[in-house]
XYZ file of C-alpha atoms in Angstrom:
482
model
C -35.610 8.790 26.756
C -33.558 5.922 24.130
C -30.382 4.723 26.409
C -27.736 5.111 23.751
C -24.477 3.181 24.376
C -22.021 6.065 25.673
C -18.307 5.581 25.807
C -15.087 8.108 26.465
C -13.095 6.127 23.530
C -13.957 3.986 20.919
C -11.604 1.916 18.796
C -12.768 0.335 15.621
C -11.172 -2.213 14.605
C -9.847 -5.622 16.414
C -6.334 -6.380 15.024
C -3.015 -5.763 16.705
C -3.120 -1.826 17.032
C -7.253 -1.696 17.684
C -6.487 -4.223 20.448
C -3.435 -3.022 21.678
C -5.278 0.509 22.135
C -8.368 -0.531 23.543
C -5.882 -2.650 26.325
C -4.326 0.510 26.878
C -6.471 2.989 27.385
C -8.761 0.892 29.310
C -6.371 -0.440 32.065
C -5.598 3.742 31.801
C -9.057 4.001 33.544
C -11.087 5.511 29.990
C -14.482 4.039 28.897
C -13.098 2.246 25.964
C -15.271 0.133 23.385
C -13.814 -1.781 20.613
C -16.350 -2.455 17.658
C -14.798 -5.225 15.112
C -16.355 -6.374 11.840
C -14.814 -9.860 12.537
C -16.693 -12.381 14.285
C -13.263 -12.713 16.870
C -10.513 -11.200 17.169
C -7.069 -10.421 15.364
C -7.619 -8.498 12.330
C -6.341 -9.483 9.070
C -3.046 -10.746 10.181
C -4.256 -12.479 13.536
C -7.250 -13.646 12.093
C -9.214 -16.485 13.982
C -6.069 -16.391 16.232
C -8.815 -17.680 18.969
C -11.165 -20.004 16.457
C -8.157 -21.219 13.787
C -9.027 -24.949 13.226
C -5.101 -25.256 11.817
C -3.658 -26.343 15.589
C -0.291 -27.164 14.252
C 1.489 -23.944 14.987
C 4.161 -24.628 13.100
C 1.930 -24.447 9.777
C 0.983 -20.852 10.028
C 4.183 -19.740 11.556
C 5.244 -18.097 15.086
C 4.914 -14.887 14.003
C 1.025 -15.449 13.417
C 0.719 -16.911 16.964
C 2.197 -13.664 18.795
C -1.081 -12.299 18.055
C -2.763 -14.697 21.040
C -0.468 -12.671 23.532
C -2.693 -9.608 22.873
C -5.799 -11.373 23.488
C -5.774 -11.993 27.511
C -4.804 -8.584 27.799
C -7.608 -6.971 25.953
C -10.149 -9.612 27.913
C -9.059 -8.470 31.196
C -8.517 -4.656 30.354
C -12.130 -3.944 31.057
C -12.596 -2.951 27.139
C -15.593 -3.602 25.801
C -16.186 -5.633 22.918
C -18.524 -5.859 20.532
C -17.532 -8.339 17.483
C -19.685 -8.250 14.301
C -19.932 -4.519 14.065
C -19.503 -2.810 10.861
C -19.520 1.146 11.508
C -21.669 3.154 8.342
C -21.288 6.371 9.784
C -19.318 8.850 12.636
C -20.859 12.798 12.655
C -19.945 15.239 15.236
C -22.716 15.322 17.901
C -24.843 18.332 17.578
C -27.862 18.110 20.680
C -27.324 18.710 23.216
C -25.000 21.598 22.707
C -23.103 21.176 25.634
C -21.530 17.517 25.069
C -18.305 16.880 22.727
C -17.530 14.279 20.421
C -18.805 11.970 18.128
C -22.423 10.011 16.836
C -21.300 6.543 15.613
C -23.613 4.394 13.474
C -23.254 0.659 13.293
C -24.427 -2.842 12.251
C -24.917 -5.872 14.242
C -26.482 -8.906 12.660
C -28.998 -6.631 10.812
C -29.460 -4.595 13.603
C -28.886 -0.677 13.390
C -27.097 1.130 17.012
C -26.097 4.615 17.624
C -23.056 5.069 20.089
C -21.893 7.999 21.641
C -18.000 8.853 21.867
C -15.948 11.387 23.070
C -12.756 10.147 20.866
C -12.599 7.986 18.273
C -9.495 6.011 16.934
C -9.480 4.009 13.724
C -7.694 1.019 13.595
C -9.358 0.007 10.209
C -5.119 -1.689 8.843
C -4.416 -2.647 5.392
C -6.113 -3.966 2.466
C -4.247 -5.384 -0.672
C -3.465 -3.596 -3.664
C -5.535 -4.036 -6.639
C -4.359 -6.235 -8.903
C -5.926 -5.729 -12.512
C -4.845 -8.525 -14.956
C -7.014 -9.777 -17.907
C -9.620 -12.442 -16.547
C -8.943 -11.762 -12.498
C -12.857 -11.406 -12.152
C -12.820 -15.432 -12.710
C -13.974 -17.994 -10.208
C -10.538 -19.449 -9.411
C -8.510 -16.328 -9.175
C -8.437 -14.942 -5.659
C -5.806 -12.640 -3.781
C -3.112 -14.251 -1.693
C -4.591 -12.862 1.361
C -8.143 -14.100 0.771
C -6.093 -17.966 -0.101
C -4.619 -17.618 3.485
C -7.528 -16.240 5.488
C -9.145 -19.150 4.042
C -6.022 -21.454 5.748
C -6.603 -19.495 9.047
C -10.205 -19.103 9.651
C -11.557 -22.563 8.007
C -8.281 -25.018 7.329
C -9.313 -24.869 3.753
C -6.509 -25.330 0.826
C -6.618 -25.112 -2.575
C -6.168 -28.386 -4.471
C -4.123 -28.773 -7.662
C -2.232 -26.704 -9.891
C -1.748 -23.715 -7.506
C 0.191 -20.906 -9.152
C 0.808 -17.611 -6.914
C 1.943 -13.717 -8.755
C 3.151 -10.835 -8.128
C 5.148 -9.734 -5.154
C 5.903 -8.849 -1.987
C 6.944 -10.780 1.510
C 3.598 -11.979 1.971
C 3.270 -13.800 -1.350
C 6.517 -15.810 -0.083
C 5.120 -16.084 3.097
C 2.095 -17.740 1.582
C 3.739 -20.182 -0.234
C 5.355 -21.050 3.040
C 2.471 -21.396 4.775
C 0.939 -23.632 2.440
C 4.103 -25.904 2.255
C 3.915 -26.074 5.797
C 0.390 -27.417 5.614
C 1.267 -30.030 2.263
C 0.405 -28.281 -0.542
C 1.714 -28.417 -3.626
C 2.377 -25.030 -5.401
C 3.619 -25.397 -8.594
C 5.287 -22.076 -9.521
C 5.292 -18.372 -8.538
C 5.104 -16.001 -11.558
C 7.590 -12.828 -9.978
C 7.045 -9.786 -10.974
C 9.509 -8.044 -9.133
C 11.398 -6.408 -11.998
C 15.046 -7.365 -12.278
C 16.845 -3.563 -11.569
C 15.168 -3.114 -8.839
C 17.647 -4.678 -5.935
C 19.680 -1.493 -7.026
C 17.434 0.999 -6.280
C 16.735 -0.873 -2.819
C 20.411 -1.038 -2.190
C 20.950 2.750 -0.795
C 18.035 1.102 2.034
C 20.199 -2.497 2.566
C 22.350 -0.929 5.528
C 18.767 -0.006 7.590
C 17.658 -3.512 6.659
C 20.571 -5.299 7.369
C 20.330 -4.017 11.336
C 16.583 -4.995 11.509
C 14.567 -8.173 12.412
C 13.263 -8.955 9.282
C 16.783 -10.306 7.863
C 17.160 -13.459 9.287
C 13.432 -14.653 9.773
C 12.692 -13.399 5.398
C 15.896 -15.408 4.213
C 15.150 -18.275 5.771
C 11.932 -18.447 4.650
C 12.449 -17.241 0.832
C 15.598 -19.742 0.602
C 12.824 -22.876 1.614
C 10.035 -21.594 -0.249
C 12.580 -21.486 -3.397
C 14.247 -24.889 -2.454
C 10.562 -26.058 -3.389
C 8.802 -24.061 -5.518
C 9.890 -23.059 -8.881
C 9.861 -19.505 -8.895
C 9.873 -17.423 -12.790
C 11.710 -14.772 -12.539
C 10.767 -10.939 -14.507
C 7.254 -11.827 -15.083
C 6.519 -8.588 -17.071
C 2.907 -9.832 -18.073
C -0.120 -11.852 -16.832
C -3.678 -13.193 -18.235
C -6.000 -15.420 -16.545
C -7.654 -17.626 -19.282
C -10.652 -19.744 -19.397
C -14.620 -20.557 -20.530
C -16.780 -19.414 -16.950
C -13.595 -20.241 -14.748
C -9.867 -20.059 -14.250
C -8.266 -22.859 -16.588
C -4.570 -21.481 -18.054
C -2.603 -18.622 -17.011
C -0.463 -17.004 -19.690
C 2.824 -15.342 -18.555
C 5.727 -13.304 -20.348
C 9.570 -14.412 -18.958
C 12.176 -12.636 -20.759
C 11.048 -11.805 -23.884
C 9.006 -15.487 -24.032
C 5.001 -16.008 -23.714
C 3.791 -19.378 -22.293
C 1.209 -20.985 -20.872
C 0.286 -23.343 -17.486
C -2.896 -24.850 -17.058
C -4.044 -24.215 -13.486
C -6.894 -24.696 -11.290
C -6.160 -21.573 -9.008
C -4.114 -18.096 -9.195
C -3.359 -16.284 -6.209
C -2.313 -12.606 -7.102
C -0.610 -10.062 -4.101
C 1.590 -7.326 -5.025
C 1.723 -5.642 -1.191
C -0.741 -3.832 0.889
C -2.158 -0.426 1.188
C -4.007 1.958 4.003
C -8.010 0.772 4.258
C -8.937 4.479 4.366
C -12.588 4.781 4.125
C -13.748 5.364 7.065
C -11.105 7.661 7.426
C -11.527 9.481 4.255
C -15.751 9.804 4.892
C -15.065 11.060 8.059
C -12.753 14.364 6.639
C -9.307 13.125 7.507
C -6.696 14.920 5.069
C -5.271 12.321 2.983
C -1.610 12.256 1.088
C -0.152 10.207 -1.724
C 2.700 8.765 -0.491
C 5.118 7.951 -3.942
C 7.036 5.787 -2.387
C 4.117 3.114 -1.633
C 2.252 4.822 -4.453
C -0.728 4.548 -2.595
C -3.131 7.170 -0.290
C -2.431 7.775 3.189
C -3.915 9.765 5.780
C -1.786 12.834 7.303
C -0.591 11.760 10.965
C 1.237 13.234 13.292
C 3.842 10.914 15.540
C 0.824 10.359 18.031
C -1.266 9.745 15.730
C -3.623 12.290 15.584
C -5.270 13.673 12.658
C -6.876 17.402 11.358
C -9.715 16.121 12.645
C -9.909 16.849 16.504
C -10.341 14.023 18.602
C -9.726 10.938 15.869
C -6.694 9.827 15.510
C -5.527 6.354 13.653
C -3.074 3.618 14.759
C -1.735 0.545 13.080
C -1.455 0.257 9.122
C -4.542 2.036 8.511
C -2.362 4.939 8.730
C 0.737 3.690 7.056
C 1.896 0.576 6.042
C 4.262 -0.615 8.528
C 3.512 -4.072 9.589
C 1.943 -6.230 12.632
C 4.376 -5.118 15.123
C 4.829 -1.760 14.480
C 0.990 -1.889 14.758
C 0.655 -2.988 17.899
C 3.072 -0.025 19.257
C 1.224 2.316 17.137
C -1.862 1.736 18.937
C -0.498 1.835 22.173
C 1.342 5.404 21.595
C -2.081 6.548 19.944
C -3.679 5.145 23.021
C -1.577 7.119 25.929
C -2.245 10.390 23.325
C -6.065 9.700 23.974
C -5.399 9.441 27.429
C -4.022 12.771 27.673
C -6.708 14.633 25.394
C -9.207 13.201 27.980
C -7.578 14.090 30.727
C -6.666 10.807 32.077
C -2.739 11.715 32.339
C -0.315 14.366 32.430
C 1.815 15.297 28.976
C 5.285 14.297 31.380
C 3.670 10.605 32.372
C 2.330 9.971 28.427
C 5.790 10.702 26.979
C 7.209 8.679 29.778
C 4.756 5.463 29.402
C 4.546 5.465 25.855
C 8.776 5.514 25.803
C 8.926 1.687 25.662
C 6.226 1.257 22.682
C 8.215 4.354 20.714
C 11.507 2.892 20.989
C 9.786 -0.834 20.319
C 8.100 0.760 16.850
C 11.257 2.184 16.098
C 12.815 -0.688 15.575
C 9.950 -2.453 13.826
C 9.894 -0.382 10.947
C 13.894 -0.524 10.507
C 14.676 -1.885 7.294
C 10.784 -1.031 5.956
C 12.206 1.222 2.964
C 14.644 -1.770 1.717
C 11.255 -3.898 1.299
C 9.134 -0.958 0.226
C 11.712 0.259 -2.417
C 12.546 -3.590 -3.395
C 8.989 -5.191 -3.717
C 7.209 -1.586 -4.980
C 4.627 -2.605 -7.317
C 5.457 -2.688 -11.077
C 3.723 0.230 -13.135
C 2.219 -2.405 -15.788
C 0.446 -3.972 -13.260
C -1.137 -0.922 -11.385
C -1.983 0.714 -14.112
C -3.729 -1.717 -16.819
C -4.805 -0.923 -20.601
C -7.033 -2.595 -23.207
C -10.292 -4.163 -21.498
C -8.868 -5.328 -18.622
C -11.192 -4.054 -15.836
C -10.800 -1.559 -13.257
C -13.614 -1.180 -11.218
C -15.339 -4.780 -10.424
C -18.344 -3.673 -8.942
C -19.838 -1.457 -11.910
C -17.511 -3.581 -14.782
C -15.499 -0.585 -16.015
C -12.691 -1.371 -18.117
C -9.432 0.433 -18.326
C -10.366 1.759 -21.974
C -13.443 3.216 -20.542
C -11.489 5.306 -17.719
C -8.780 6.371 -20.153
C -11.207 7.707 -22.991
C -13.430 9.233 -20.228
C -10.287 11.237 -18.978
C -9.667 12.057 -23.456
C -13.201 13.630 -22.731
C -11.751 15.908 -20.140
C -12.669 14.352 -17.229
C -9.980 15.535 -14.367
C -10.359 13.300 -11.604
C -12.427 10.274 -10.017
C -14.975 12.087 -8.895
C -16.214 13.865 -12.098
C -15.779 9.849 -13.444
C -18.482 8.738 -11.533
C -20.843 11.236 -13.355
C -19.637 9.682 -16.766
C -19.246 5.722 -15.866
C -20.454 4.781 -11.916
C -16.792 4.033 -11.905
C -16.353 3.828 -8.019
C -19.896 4.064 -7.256
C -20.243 0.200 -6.099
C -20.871 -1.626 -2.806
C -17.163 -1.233 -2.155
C -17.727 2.580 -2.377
C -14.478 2.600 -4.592
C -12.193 0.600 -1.718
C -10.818 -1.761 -4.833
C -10.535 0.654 -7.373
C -9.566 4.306 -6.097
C -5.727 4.134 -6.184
C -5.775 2.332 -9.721
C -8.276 4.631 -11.230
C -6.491 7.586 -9.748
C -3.298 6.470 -11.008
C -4.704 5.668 -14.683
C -6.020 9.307 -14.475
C -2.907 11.023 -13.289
C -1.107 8.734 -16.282
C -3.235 9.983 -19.087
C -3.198 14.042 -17.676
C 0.813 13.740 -17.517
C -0.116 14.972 -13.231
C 0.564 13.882 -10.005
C -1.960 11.413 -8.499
C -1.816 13.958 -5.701
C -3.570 16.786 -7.746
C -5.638 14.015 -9.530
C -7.111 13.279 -5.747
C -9.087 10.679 -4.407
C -12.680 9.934 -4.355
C -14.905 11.730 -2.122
C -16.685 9.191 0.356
C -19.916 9.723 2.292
C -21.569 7.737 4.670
C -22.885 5.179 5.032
C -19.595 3.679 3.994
C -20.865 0.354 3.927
C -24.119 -1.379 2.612
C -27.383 -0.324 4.982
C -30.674 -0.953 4.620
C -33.439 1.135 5.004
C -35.162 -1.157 7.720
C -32.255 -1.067 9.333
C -32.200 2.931 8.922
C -35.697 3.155 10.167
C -34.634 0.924 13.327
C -32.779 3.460 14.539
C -34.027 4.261 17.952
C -35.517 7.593 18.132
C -34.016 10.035 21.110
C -35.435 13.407 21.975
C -32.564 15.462 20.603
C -33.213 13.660 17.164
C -36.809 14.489 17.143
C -36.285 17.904 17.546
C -33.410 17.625 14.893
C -36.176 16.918 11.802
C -39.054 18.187 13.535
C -40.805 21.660 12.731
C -42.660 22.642 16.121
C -44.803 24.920 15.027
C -46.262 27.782 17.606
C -49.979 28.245 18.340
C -50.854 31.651 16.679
């Protein structure tokens, strides 16, 4: 008989709501593992909070080194931890008959594992929006969160002529950061068009009473003391012979041209969904963010019995509110395994509710101000959509002239989505482009369908799988002596 790793809960995931949840639930007396595609700890936002080589702390900010006070915690929870895991595949467990919950295959170094779990919650957080300009598939145009997990994980910088567009607080932020650490950045191209502080202004009141206020205008009034900043960028191309050399911008009416050496682009973040999606968790477009989201209840529990999600994987809400999110989803789990009563959840989990109640005050004055301008979401001409197959946004629009409804049927006509990111770059801009062209919601356009694996897997790491008795008879056609 194969010993496959067993476990009551396992979080996937390592950033502030995975560890936050796995702490939890483990010094709650479950079996908890936490399985984390990182080589450490922190996520996207805490990344290399244990290995960063940057040891000034005042480079990458305080609010980056608050992630470290979730890391003794999780170490002497009792957790288990298992870095360098990227999960392919969760199915419900069908041999034997008698045991609930959940088959989960991963990757280690190569390595195939099967894991058994009785409840599963995805901590998976945010990825950023797609940003499809003309030429942002050349070397020297990255996103602003790839520029600073370079700065955190490695201490690397970009050198000259650093120009940073779109918008959002963490293309500020950013710019900050690399101030902080002596780089020169010569302008940010701001997309952010001009009207928009008045929609935002019905929000201002639920802003002005949150903690964002003080810490954001300090740190926008420095980074603009420094930087020059174009205001009403309405247009962007990325220029050059087999590399980035000149970005072209439209101010106000006026076209010109920088020569630059690298372009950061950012304009906000969105759910990372896949594994959420592939696994049959009912997902919603949410028109404010204009992005997909999966359907969560205040626990964070999903149609799917026994997974639920925590952190910005299931709605963009930011580090903190992450790290309360996982706790509350944790204490849920507790209950659904029996580990606590209903009356000592709701009266454990009161400090983390109240806590994420005030972190996302003043989210829909940031979320209305900084939403993502419809030129740049939704591009036209041969500006290209989906990076892995090369599909351009003329290709996706005629396709849909054909009478093709949705993303899925587009896969049949152009492999649009059909990549080694299984669509994770391209789904909300291809859905939107669709729902554009049909004159629908993106919401009856849909979303593509995912099936596992969800990442790349080879086959010798397929066949590695260690064979159990329950699997044998599974494929196996035993065949009765006449």
């Amino acid at each position: 008989m194969i010993d496959i790793k067993q476990c009551e809960l396992l979080v996937v995931g390592a950033g502030p709501a995975g560890l936050a949840a796995a702490t939890t639930a483990a010094q709650l007396g479950i079996q908890t593992i936490l399985l984390d595609e990182q080589p450490a700890p922190g996520g996207q936002i805490y990344r290399a909070i244990t290995t960063t080589p940057v040891r000034d702390r005042a480079v990458l900010g305080l609010d980056y080194w608050h992630g470290a006070s979730l890391i003794d915690p999780f170490k002497q929870s009792g957790a288990q931890y298992e870095p360098g895991a990227t999960v392919w595949a969760v199915a419900q467990r069908t041999a034997p008959e008698s045991v609930e919950g959940f088959e989960v295959g991963y990757s280690v170094a190569g390595q195939a594992h099967m894991l058994h779990a009785r409840h599963i919650l995805l901590a998976t957080g945010a990825q950023e929006r797609p940003f499809p300009i003309p030429g942002w598939t050349l070397p020297g145009v990255i996103t602003a969160g790839a520029g600073q997990v370079l700065l955190k994980s490695s201490g690397l910088v970009p050198g000259q002529r650093t120009v940073l567009a779109g918008c959002g607080p963490l293309l500020y932020l950013v710019a900050w950061q690399y101030l902080n650490a002596g780089v020169k950045v010569d302008a940010i191209l701001e997309t952010t068009p001009p009207g928009r502080w008045t929609k935002a202004l019905p929000h201002v009141w639920g802003f002005l009473r949150s903690p964002y206020l003080m810490k954001g205008l300090k740190l926008v009034l420095e980074v603009q003391a420094k930087i020059k900043i174009i205001q009403g960028v309405t247009a962007i191309e990325a220029l050059g012979d087999g590399k980035l050399e000149r970005v072209r911008y439209t101010s106000a009416g006026k076209t010109e041209t920088m020569v630059v050496e690298q372009l950061m682009l950012h304009q906000g973040v969105i759910p990372n969904i896949n594994l959420a999606q592939a696994v049959g968790v009912e997902q919603r477009w949410n028109e404010q963010m204009l992005c997909w989201e999966p359907r969560v209840d205040e626990w964070g529990n999903t149609n799917v019995k026994q997974i639920s999600i925590a952190g910005d994987g299931g709605g963009i809400a930011g580090a903190i509110a992450a790290e309360h999110r996982g706790r509350i989803a944790a204490f849920d789990a507790a209950l659904q395994l029996g580990k606590i009563s209903r009356v000592e959840r709701d009266a454990q989990s009161a400090p983390s509710r109240a806590q994420f109640a005030r972190a996302v005050s003043g989210r829909a004055f940031f979320d209305t101000l900084y939403q993502a301008p419809d030129q740049f979401r939704m591009p036209v001409g041969e500006t290209i959509v989906c990076r892995c197959e090369e599909i351009t946004a003329n290709q996706v629009r005629e396709t849909v002239k054909l009478g093709c409804p949705g993303p899925n049927q587009m896969k049949s006509f152009l492999r649009c989505g059909m990549g080694p990111c299984q669509g994770r770059f391209c789904s909300v801009t291809v859905t939107e482009i669709i729902a554009q062209e049909r004159g629908v919601s993106p919401q009856e356009v849909g979303h593509y369908r995912l099936r596992f694996p969800t990442k790349p897997l080879t086959l010798g790491e397929l066949a590695a799988l260690p064979q159990t008795d329950d699997s044998r008879k599974a494929v196996i056609r035993i065949k009765k002596p006449v």
